[in-house]
């Protein structure tokens, strides 16, 4: 009997994984190791140390079984690649993050929420098995209940400090080809949270099923609840990959229709609203800007280059307008969001702000958020003017302290400013140290605090 395409893909993966393991073991044992890969979705400057390990070939969807509702995916496969492969089989992962170039492996070790997260959880919640290259040179298969269960549960939010996922088995769900959107304008954050609680309880709004939920905070009297529902029919289809900007439609439309693929990447074209920093809300600039460079990865790269060079910061400081980069998410218990936004308006002053509800389904020991409890990821990304006498991390530390006060946690994809003792209290210090000693005793991969706070 001839091998199936899935058999061939899995066999190729096994050869590649064995080769990578041999390459890793051949590297000098006293040198730290980092990944060589084509994209990143980190928003913190980092001084790379040690030797690079090339994992770019691990970018494939190996198998898709829409009947069993499972897929085998390599760690460097992007969500765009995964979504295209699974939508062709009328299915999707329960959660697809909002930027095309985020990889599944990166999402699992970094966490993140999207508009299906109120029912589907975070990226690790759909993963049932991971093949992990550990710092001591092993290839281990980790599941929720095998001998590597502790590693499986600590892998979310470990940021590559415990190992690299080369293959992941994920659940799938049925998917239709279109999404109907409703944008409901509410007059306060309290009203937004009250409406959200009812939706989470009933999975309905105004008598219609809700498959996706997120929101946009424009100000204390304008908060939008955006609700998506899978559908097979649409009177028209909108397109936000060209001249039109999605977040403007959130304010101006009450109803909209998108293909499912365009819905998944509705925020990618303009990286929410951050493209306006590059003039792309000017129609002439937008028309002249090549469409292939109008995406989240381009804007992230441009902004990171500006920050790493320091030219922009020095120029603004020279003219008396020093800034602090506040590019963060705050994962907060839903009931505390109104208080956080009042604090945020008073002390920070960035708008718009993204609001994305989620319920984590499975524990993540390095990101100790209570499973089954409704949280909201609050996202804000802009420079804030720093006043005379304020420290370089003044606003970020205010935010970190408020998140802790309200019982939340901060994802570490961007800069973090915690003192070391406080950091380890928040992010599973004892668990991390135990697993580090088990799977990376020589410290080939970075320490979590060094990587996420010190930027090493």
Short mmCIF file of C-alpha atoms in Angstrom, two decimals:
data_model
loop_
_atom_site.label_atom_id
_atom_site.label_comp_id
_atom_site.label_asym_id
_atom_site.label_seq_id
_atom_site.Cartn_x
_atom_site.Cartn_y
_atom_site.Cartn_z
CA UNK A 1 0.00 0.00 0.00
CA UNK A 2 1.43 3.37 -1.03
CA UNK A 3 2.31 5.94 1.59
CA UNK A 4 -0.19 8.77 1.97
CA UNK A 5 0.87 12.43 1.78
CA UNK A 6 0.50 12.56 5.57
CA UNK A 7 2.83 9.55 5.99
CA UNK A 8 5.40 11.21 3.72
CA UNK A 9 5.16 14.54 5.57
CA UNK A 10 5.55 12.91 8.99
CA UNK A 11 8.51 10.83 7.80
CA UNK A 12 10.20 13.96 6.48
CA UNK A 13 9.56 15.70 9.77
CA UNK A 14 11.15 12.85 11.72
CA UNK A 15 14.28 13.07 9.55
CA UNK A 16 14.46 16.84 9.97
CA UNK A 17 13.97 16.58 13.74
CA UNK A 18 16.74 13.98 14.03
CA UNK A 19 19.05 16.18 11.93
CA UNK A 20 18.28 19.26 14.06
CA UNK A 21 18.96 17.33 17.24
CA UNK A 22 22.33 16.24 15.84
CA UNK A 23 23.11 19.83 14.83
CA UNK A 24 22.24 21.04 18.33
CA UNK A 25 24.35 18.38 20.02
CA UNK A 26 27.30 19.31 17.81
CA UNK A 27 27.30 22.92 18.98
CA UNK A 28 29.83 23.92 21.68
CA UNK A 29 28.31 22.85 24.99
CA UNK A 30 29.33 26.05 26.79
CA UNK A 31 27.63 28.40 24.31
CA UNK A 32 24.05 29.67 24.70
CA UNK A 33 21.72 28.97 21.78
CA UNK A 34 19.02 31.02 20.04
CA UNK A 35 16.73 30.31 17.11
CA UNK A 36 17.31 31.42 13.53
CA UNK A 37 13.85 32.05 12.08
CA UNK A 38 12.34 34.43 9.52
CA UNK A 39 9.86 36.31 11.71
CA UNK A 40 9.28 37.38 15.29
CA UNK A 41 6.36 38.84 17.16
CA UNK A 42 8.31 40.10 20.15
CA UNK A 43 8.14 43.81 20.95
CA UNK A 44 11.19 44.08 23.16
CA UNK A 45 14.76 44.83 22.10
CA UNK A 46 17.10 41.94 22.77
CA UNK A 47 20.83 41.43 22.59
CA UNK A 48 21.22 37.98 21.05
CA UNK A 49 23.87 35.81 22.68
CA UNK A 50 25.59 32.66 21.55
CA UNK A 51 25.04 30.47 18.51
CA UNK A 52 22.02 30.36 16.21
CA UNK A 53 20.11 27.14 15.51
CA UNK A 54 18.30 27.24 12.16
CA UNK A 55 14.71 26.03 12.52
CA UNK A 56 13.27 27.67 9.40
CA UNK A 57 12.50 24.33 7.76
CA UNK A 58 9.97 23.45 10.49
CA UNK A 59 7.23 25.55 8.92
CA UNK A 60 4.78 22.97 7.53
CA UNK A 61 1.29 21.71 8.25
CA UNK A 62 1.92 17.97 8.28
CA UNK A 63 -1.60 16.53 8.46
CA UNK A 64 -5.17 17.81 8.63
CA UNK A 65 -7.98 15.42 9.57
CA UNK A 66 -11.29 17.33 9.60
CA UNK A 67 -13.23 14.20 10.57
CA UNK A 68 -11.16 13.48 13.67
CA UNK A 69 -10.77 17.27 14.10
CA UNK A 70 -7.03 17.16 14.60
CA UNK A 71 -3.94 18.47 12.82
CA UNK A 72 -0.19 17.90 13.14
CA UNK A 73 1.73 21.15 12.70
CA UNK A 74 5.40 22.09 12.91
CA UNK A 75 6.43 24.73 15.40
CA UNK A 76 7.47 27.38 12.87
CA UNK A 77 4.25 27.11 10.83
CA UNK A 78 2.53 30.49 10.83
CA UNK A 79 -1.13 30.94 11.64
CA UNK A 80 -1.65 32.06 8.04
CA UNK A 81 -0.26 28.75 6.75
CA UNK A 82 -2.31 26.78 9.27
CA UNK A 83 -5.53 28.68 8.57
CA UNK A 84 -5.18 28.24 4.80
CA UNK A 85 -4.58 24.49 5.14
CA UNK A 86 -7.45 23.91 7.53
CA UNK A 87 -10.00 26.25 5.92
CA UNK A 88 -9.54 24.21 2.74
CA UNK A 89 -10.97 21.34 4.82
CA UNK A 90 -13.80 23.46 6.31
CA UNK A 91 -12.09 23.58 9.70
CA UNK A 92 -9.93 25.85 11.85
CA UNK A 93 -7.99 25.71 15.10
CA UNK A 94 -10.33 26.92 17.88
CA UNK A 95 -8.04 29.96 18.25
CA UNK A 96 -6.25 31.80 15.42
CA UNK A 97 -4.14 34.73 16.58
CA UNK A 98 -4.51 38.08 14.87
CA UNK A 99 -1.21 38.49 12.97
CA UNK A 100 -0.43 36.25 10.01
CA UNK A 101 3.23 35.63 10.83
CA UNK A 102 2.77 34.47 14.43
CA UNK A 103 3.93 30.85 14.56
CA UNK A 104 2.08 28.17 16.47
CA UNK A 105 5.16 27.32 18.51
CA UNK A 106 5.71 30.99 19.30
CA UNK A 107 2.07 31.44 20.26
CA UNK A 108 2.16 28.53 22.70
CA UNK A 109 5.32 29.68 24.46
CA UNK A 110 4.14 33.30 24.44
CA UNK A 111 0.34 33.00 24.90
CA UNK A 112 -2.14 35.47 23.40
CA UNK A 113 -5.88 35.96 22.98
CA UNK A 114 -8.19 36.50 20.04
CA UNK A 115 -11.91 36.92 19.55
CA UNK A 116 -12.67 33.20 19.92
CA UNK A 117 -10.83 33.07 23.26
CA UNK A 118 -13.98 33.59 25.33
CA UNK A 119 -14.86 30.00 24.35
CA UNK A 120 -11.56 28.54 23.07
CA UNK A 121 -9.04 29.82 25.59
CA UNK A 122 -5.39 30.60 24.82
CA UNK A 123 -3.09 29.01 22.20
CA UNK A 124 -1.97 26.13 24.42
CA UNK A 125 -5.55 25.08 25.17
CA UNK A 126 -6.02 23.34 21.80
CA UNK A 127 -2.65 21.52 21.96
CA UNK A 128 -2.72 17.86 23.01
CA UNK A 129 0.86 16.83 22.27
CA UNK A 130 4.21 18.55 21.72
CA UNK A 131 7.54 17.26 20.47
CA UNK A 132 10.13 19.42 22.21
CA UNK A 133 13.88 19.82 21.73
CA UNK A 134 15.18 20.37 25.27
CA UNK A 135 18.33 22.12 26.41
CA UNK A 136 20.04 18.84 27.29
CA UNK A 137 19.69 17.66 23.68
CA UNK A 138 16.73 15.33 24.00
CA UNK A 139 13.66 15.14 21.77
CA UNK A 140 10.77 14.49 24.15
CA UNK A 141 7.07 14.05 23.49
CA UNK A 142 5.06 15.85 26.16
CA UNK A 143 1.35 15.42 26.89
CA UNK A 144 -0.90 16.40 29.77
CA UNK A 145 -0.54 13.03 31.48
CA UNK A 146 2.75 11.37 30.46
CA UNK A 147 6.17 11.45 32.13
CA UNK A 148 6.76 14.96 30.69
CA UNK A 149 3.45 16.39 31.89
CA UNK A 150 5.17 19.01 34.08
CA UNK A 151 6.99 20.34 31.01
CA UNK A 152 3.75 20.24 28.98
CA UNK A 153 1.94 22.40 31.54
CA UNK A 154 4.86 24.82 32.00
CA UNK A 155 5.57 25.28 28.30
CA UNK A 156 2.97 28.08 27.83
CA UNK A 157 4.59 31.43 28.63
CA UNK A 158 8.09 29.91 28.79
CA UNK A 159 9.32 31.95 25.78
CA UNK A 160 11.71 29.27 24.53
CA UNK A 161 13.56 29.08 27.83
CA UNK A 162 12.70 25.41 28.45
CA UNK A 163 12.89 24.12 24.88
CA UNK A 164 11.61 24.50 21.34
CA UNK A 165 8.45 22.83 20.03
CA UNK A 166 9.18 21.15 16.69
CA UNK A 167 5.78 19.48 16.25
CA UNK A 168 2.41 20.05 17.88
CA UNK A 169 -0.85 18.13 17.67
CA UNK A 170 -3.85 20.46 17.86
CA UNK A 171 -7.60 20.16 17.96
CA UNK A 172 -9.72 21.60 15.15
CA UNK A 173 -13.31 22.82 14.93
CA UNK A 174 -15.73 23.06 11.98
CA UNK A 175 -15.61 26.42 10.19
CA UNK A 176 -17.80 28.16 7.65
CA UNK A 177 -16.50 30.44 4.91
CA UNK A 178 -18.14 33.72 6.00
CA UNK A 179 -18.52 35.78 9.16
CA UNK A 180 -21.28 38.24 9.95
CA UNK A 181 -20.10 41.10 12.16
CA UNK A 182 -22.12 43.33 14.46
CA UNK A 183 -20.58 46.38 16.14
CA UNK A 184 -22.55 47.48 19.19
CA UNK A 185 -21.71 50.88 20.67
CA UNK A 186 -21.96 51.10 24.46
CA UNK A 187 -21.58 54.13 26.67
CA UNK A 188 -19.21 52.86 29.36
CA UNK A 189 -16.78 50.10 30.20
CA UNK A 190 -19.18 48.91 32.93
CA UNK A 191 -21.91 48.48 30.32
CA UNK A 192 -19.46 46.65 28.04
CA UNK A 193 -18.52 44.16 30.77
CA UNK A 194 -22.19 43.59 31.70
CA UNK A 195 -23.03 42.77 28.08
CA UNK A 196 -19.98 40.53 27.82
CA UNK A 197 -20.99 38.50 30.87
CA UNK A 198 -24.38 37.72 29.32
CA UNK A 199 -22.78 36.70 26.02
CA UNK A 200 -20.33 34.36 27.74
CA UNK A 201 -23.19 32.77 29.68
CA UNK A 202 -25.58 32.30 26.74
CA UNK A 203 -23.31 32.40 23.62
CA UNK A 204 -25.97 34.70 22.16
CA UNK A 205 -26.71 38.37 21.61
CA UNK A 206 -30.09 39.66 20.48
CA UNK A 207 -31.18 36.12 19.68
CA UNK A 208 -28.20 35.30 17.41
CA UNK A 209 -25.33 32.92 18.14
CA UNK A 210 -21.97 34.53 18.92
CA UNK A 211 -18.78 32.79 17.74
CA UNK A 212 -16.34 35.69 18.17
CA UNK A 213 -16.13 38.61 20.61
CA UNK A 214 -13.74 41.50 21.03
CA UNK A 215 -14.05 45.20 21.70
CA UNK A 216 -12.49 48.60 21.22
CA UNK A 217 -12.28 51.31 23.88
CA UNK A 218 -12.25 54.75 22.26
CA UNK A 219 -13.00 56.69 25.45
CA UNK A 220 -15.00 56.58 28.66
CA UNK A 221 -18.29 57.10 26.79
CA UNK A 222 -17.56 55.06 23.65
CA UNK A 223 -16.81 51.36 23.93
CA UNK A 224 -17.59 49.05 21.04
CA UNK A 225 -18.53 45.39 21.33
CA UNK A 226 -17.74 43.52 18.09
CA UNK A 227 -19.58 40.22 17.63
CA UNK A 228 -18.89 37.67 14.90
CA UNK A 229 -21.04 34.75 13.77
CA UNK A 230 -20.19 32.07 11.21
CA UNK A 231 -22.58 32.12 8.25
CA UNK A 232 -22.99 30.59 4.78
CA UNK A 233 -24.58 33.62 3.12
CA UNK A 234 -23.85 37.34 2.89
CA UNK A 235 -25.49 40.22 1.00
CA UNK A 236 -22.02 41.74 0.39
CA UNK A 237 -18.41 41.32 1.48
CA UNK A 238 -16.17 44.08 2.85
CA UNK A 239 -12.41 44.20 2.29
CA UNK A 240 -9.98 45.78 4.75
CA UNK A 241 -6.78 44.65 3.01
CA UNK A 242 -6.61 47.71 0.75
CA UNK A 243 -7.60 51.34 1.25
CA UNK A 244 -10.20 50.81 3.98
CA UNK A 245 -9.13 50.67 7.65
CA UNK A 246 -10.89 48.10 9.82
CA UNK A 247 -11.00 49.98 13.11
CA UNK A 248 -12.73 52.93 11.41
CA UNK A 249 -15.51 50.52 10.41
CA UNK A 250 -15.78 49.38 14.03
CA UNK A 251 -16.96 52.93 14.80
CA UNK A 252 -19.01 53.62 11.69
CA UNK A 253 -20.71 50.29 10.88
CA UNK A 254 -23.35 48.42 12.81
CA UNK A 255 -23.20 45.35 10.56
CA UNK A 256 -20.57 43.98 8.21
CA UNK A 257 -19.70 40.77 6.34
CA UNK A 258 -16.26 39.31 5.72
CA UNK A 259 -14.87 36.07 4.36
CA UNK A 260 -13.60 33.97 7.27
CA UNK A 261 -10.04 34.40 6.04
CA UNK A 262 -10.37 38.20 5.94
CA UNK A 263 -12.01 38.17 9.35
CA UNK A 264 -9.05 36.30 10.85
CA UNK A 265 -6.63 38.94 9.52
CA UNK A 266 -8.85 42.02 9.93
CA UNK A 267 -6.32 43.53 12.36
CA UNK A 268 -3.18 42.45 10.47
CA UNK A 269 -3.29 44.97 7.60
CA UNK A 270 -2.83 47.95 9.93
CA UNK A 271 -1.59 46.14 13.05
CA UNK A 272 -4.78 47.37 14.74
CA UNK A 273 -4.27 51.15 14.42
CA UNK A 274 -0.51 51.43 14.72
CA UNK A 275 -0.04 51.98 10.96
CA UNK A 276 -1.18 55.57 11.51
CA UNK A 277 2.25 56.22 13.09
CA UNK A 278 3.64 55.71 9.56
CA UNK A 279 1.10 57.99 7.92
CA UNK A 280 -1.06 55.23 6.46
CA UNK A 281 -4.32 56.90 7.41
CA UNK A 282 -3.43 59.53 4.81
CA UNK A 283 -5.04 58.30 1.58
CA UNK A 284 -2.11 59.34 -0.62
CA UNK A 285 0.48 57.64 1.62
CA UNK A 286 -1.71 54.54 1.84
CA UNK A 287 -2.10 54.38 -1.93
CA UNK A 288 1.66 54.76 -2.49
CA UNK A 289 2.66 52.25 0.22
CA UNK A 290 3.09 48.80 -1.45
CA UNK A 291 0.30 46.50 -0.32
CA UNK A 292 2.68 43.59 0.33
CA UNK A 293 4.31 45.74 3.05
CA UNK A 294 1.03 46.77 4.65
CA UNK A 295 0.95 44.18 7.41
CA UNK A 296 1.74 43.62 11.05
CA UNK A 297 5.20 42.14 10.51
CA UNK A 298 6.39 45.16 8.50
CA UNK A 299 5.15 47.67 11.07
CA UNK A 300 6.66 45.67 13.92
CA UNK A 301 10.04 45.55 12.18
CA UNK A 302 10.01 49.27 11.40
CA UNK A 303 9.09 50.20 14.94
CA UNK A 304 11.67 47.85 16.47
CA UNK A 305 14.41 49.27 14.23
CA UNK A 306 13.51 52.80 15.28
CA UNK A 307 13.64 51.83 18.95
CA UNK A 308 16.85 49.80 18.70
CA UNK A 309 18.70 52.53 16.81
CA UNK A 310 17.73 55.10 19.43
CA UNK A 311 17.65 57.86 16.81
CA UNK A 312 14.00 58.69 17.31
CA UNK A 313 14.26 58.73 21.10
CA UNK A 314 17.32 60.97 21.00
CA UNK A 315 15.68 63.33 18.52
CA UNK A 316 12.54 63.66 20.63
CA UNK A 317 14.57 64.18 23.78
CA UNK A 318 16.64 66.87 22.04
CA UNK A 319 13.51 68.90 21.26
CA UNK A 320 12.16 68.49 24.79
CA UNK A 321 9.64 65.72 24.07
CA UNK A 322 11.11 62.51 25.53
CA UNK A 323 8.85 59.46 25.23
CA UNK A 324 8.42 56.08 26.85
CA UNK A 325 7.30 53.16 24.69
CA UNK A 326 4.18 51.59 26.18
CA UNK A 327 3.48 48.53 24.04
CA UNK A 328 1.74 46.07 26.30
CA UNK A 329 -1.22 43.86 27.11
CA UNK A 330 -2.81 43.52 30.54
CA UNK A 331 -4.72 40.29 31.24
CA UNK A 332 -7.27 41.26 33.89
CA UNK A 333 -10.26 39.68 35.63
CA UNK A 334 -13.23 40.96 33.61
CA UNK A 335 -14.87 42.73 36.54
CA UNK A 336 -11.75 44.87 37.11
CA UNK A 337 -11.55 46.23 33.55
CA UNK A 338 -13.59 49.42 34.23
CA UNK A 339 -11.32 50.34 37.15
CA UNK A 340 -8.21 49.66 35.06
CA UNK A 341 -9.47 51.84 32.21
CA UNK A 342 -10.23 54.73 34.58
CA UNK A 343 -6.66 54.44 35.90
CA UNK A 344 -5.36 54.14 32.33
CA UNK A 345 -7.17 57.28 31.14
CA UNK A 346 -5.87 59.22 34.11
CA UNK A 347 -2.24 58.07 34.11
CA UNK A 348 -1.40 56.91 30.57
CA UNK A 349 -3.85 58.42 28.10
CA UNK A 350 -3.49 56.09 25.09
CA UNK A 351 -6.48 55.38 22.86
CA UNK A 352 -7.88 53.34 21.24
CA UNK A 353 -7.44 50.30 23.46
CA UNK A 354 -8.23 46.74 22.40
CA UNK A 355 -10.41 44.53 24.63
CA UNK A 356 -10.43 40.75 24.14
CA UNK A 357 -12.18 38.39 26.58
CA UNK A 358 -10.77 34.95 27.28
CA UNK A 359 -11.28 31.98 29.57
CA UNK A 360 -8.21 29.79 29.96
CA UNK A 361 -9.28 26.16 29.84
CA UNK A 362 -6.12 24.41 31.06
CA UNK A 363 -3.60 25.49 33.72
CA UNK A 364 -0.32 27.07 32.61
CA UNK A 365 2.05 26.89 35.55
CA UNK A 366 4.29 29.77 34.44
CA UNK A 367 1.26 31.96 33.74
CA UNK A 368 -0.92 31.33 36.79
CA UNK A 369 -4.32 32.59 35.66
CA UNK A 370 -7.31 30.76 37.10
CA UNK A 371 -8.79 28.38 34.49
CA UNK A 372 -12.51 28.82 33.95
CA UNK A 373 -12.53 32.47 35.05
CA UNK A 374 -13.37 35.26 32.61
CA UNK A 375 -10.44 37.59 31.89
CA UNK A 376 -10.01 40.39 29.38
CA UNK A 377 -6.79 41.08 27.51
CA UNK A 378 -6.43 44.88 27.36
CA UNK A 379 -4.00 45.94 24.61
CA UNK A 380 -2.37 49.35 24.13
CA UNK A 381 0.53 50.23 21.87
CA UNK A 382 1.93 53.75 21.59
CA UNK A 383 4.68 56.03 22.90
CA UNK A 384 3.74 58.21 25.88
CA UNK A 385 5.36 61.54 26.61
CA UNK A 386 7.64 61.45 29.64
CA UNK A 387 7.62 64.46 31.93
CA UNK A 388 10.59 65.98 33.68
CA UNK A 389 11.77 63.86 36.59
CA UNK A 390 9.99 60.68 35.48
CA UNK A 391 12.10 57.54 35.17
CA UNK A 392 12.50 55.91 31.73
CA UNK A 393 10.05 53.14 32.74
CA UNK A 394 7.66 55.33 34.77
CA UNK A 395 4.45 54.51 32.90
CA UNK A 396 5.25 50.85 32.38
CA UNK A 397 5.89 50.35 36.10
CA UNK A 398 2.64 52.12 36.95
CA UNK A 399 0.83 49.68 34.66
CA UNK A 400 2.64 46.62 36.05
CA UNK A 401 1.75 47.55 39.61
CA UNK A 402 -1.88 48.16 38.70
CA UNK A 403 -2.15 44.82 36.91
CA UNK A 404 -0.85 43.04 40.00
CA UNK A 405 -3.14 45.04 42.30
CA UNK A 406 -6.18 43.95 40.25
CA UNK A 407 -5.22 40.27 40.27
CA UNK A 408 -4.07 40.14 36.64
CA UNK A 409 -0.92 39.16 34.75
CA UNK A 410 1.06 40.77 31.96
CA UNK A 411 2.15 38.72 28.92
CA UNK A 412 5.89 39.11 28.37
CA UNK A 413 6.05 39.55 24.58
CA UNK A 414 7.06 43.20 25.10
CA UNK A 415 9.27 44.96 27.62
CA UNK A 416 8.95 44.03 31.30
CA UNK A 417 10.32 46.10 34.15
CA UNK A 418 9.76 43.97 37.28
CA UNK A 419 12.45 43.64 39.94
CA UNK A 420 13.68 40.03 39.92
CA UNK A 421 12.07 38.90 43.18
CA UNK A 422 8.68 40.31 42.16
CA UNK A 423 8.98 38.73 38.71
CA UNK A 424 9.54 35.21 40.02
CA UNK A 425 6.67 35.53 42.49
CA UNK A 426 4.35 36.35 39.59
CA UNK A 427 5.67 33.91 37.01
CA UNK A 428 6.21 30.54 38.68
CA UNK A 429 9.81 30.88 39.84
CA UNK A 430 10.08 27.58 41.75
CA UNK A 431 8.46 25.61 38.91
CA UNK A 432 10.71 27.21 36.33
CA UNK A 433 13.88 26.50 38.28
CA UNK A 434 12.90 22.85 38.82
CA UNK A 435 12.18 22.30 35.12
CA UNK A 436 15.28 24.20 34.06
CA UNK A 437 17.38 21.84 36.17
CA UNK A 438 15.59 18.84 34.63
CA UNK A 439 15.57 19.79 30.95
CA UNK A 440 18.34 22.40 30.56
CA UNK A 441 20.83 21.96 33.41
CA UNK A 442 23.67 23.63 31.49
CA UNK A 443 21.62 26.73 30.66
CA UNK A 444 21.85 26.40 26.85
CA UNK A 445 18.61 28.34 26.53
CA UNK A 446 18.15 31.71 28.28
CA UNK A 447 16.77 32.24 31.74
CA UNK A 448 13.19 33.60 31.66
CA UNK A 449 14.04 36.75 33.64
CA UNK A 450 17.17 37.40 31.62
CA UNK A 451 15.29 37.07 28.35
CA UNK A 452 12.07 38.92 29.19
CA UNK A 453 13.32 41.67 31.51
CA UNK A 454 17.05 42.10 30.94
CA UNK A 455 16.69 41.52 27.18
CA UNK A 456 19.52 38.99 26.92
#
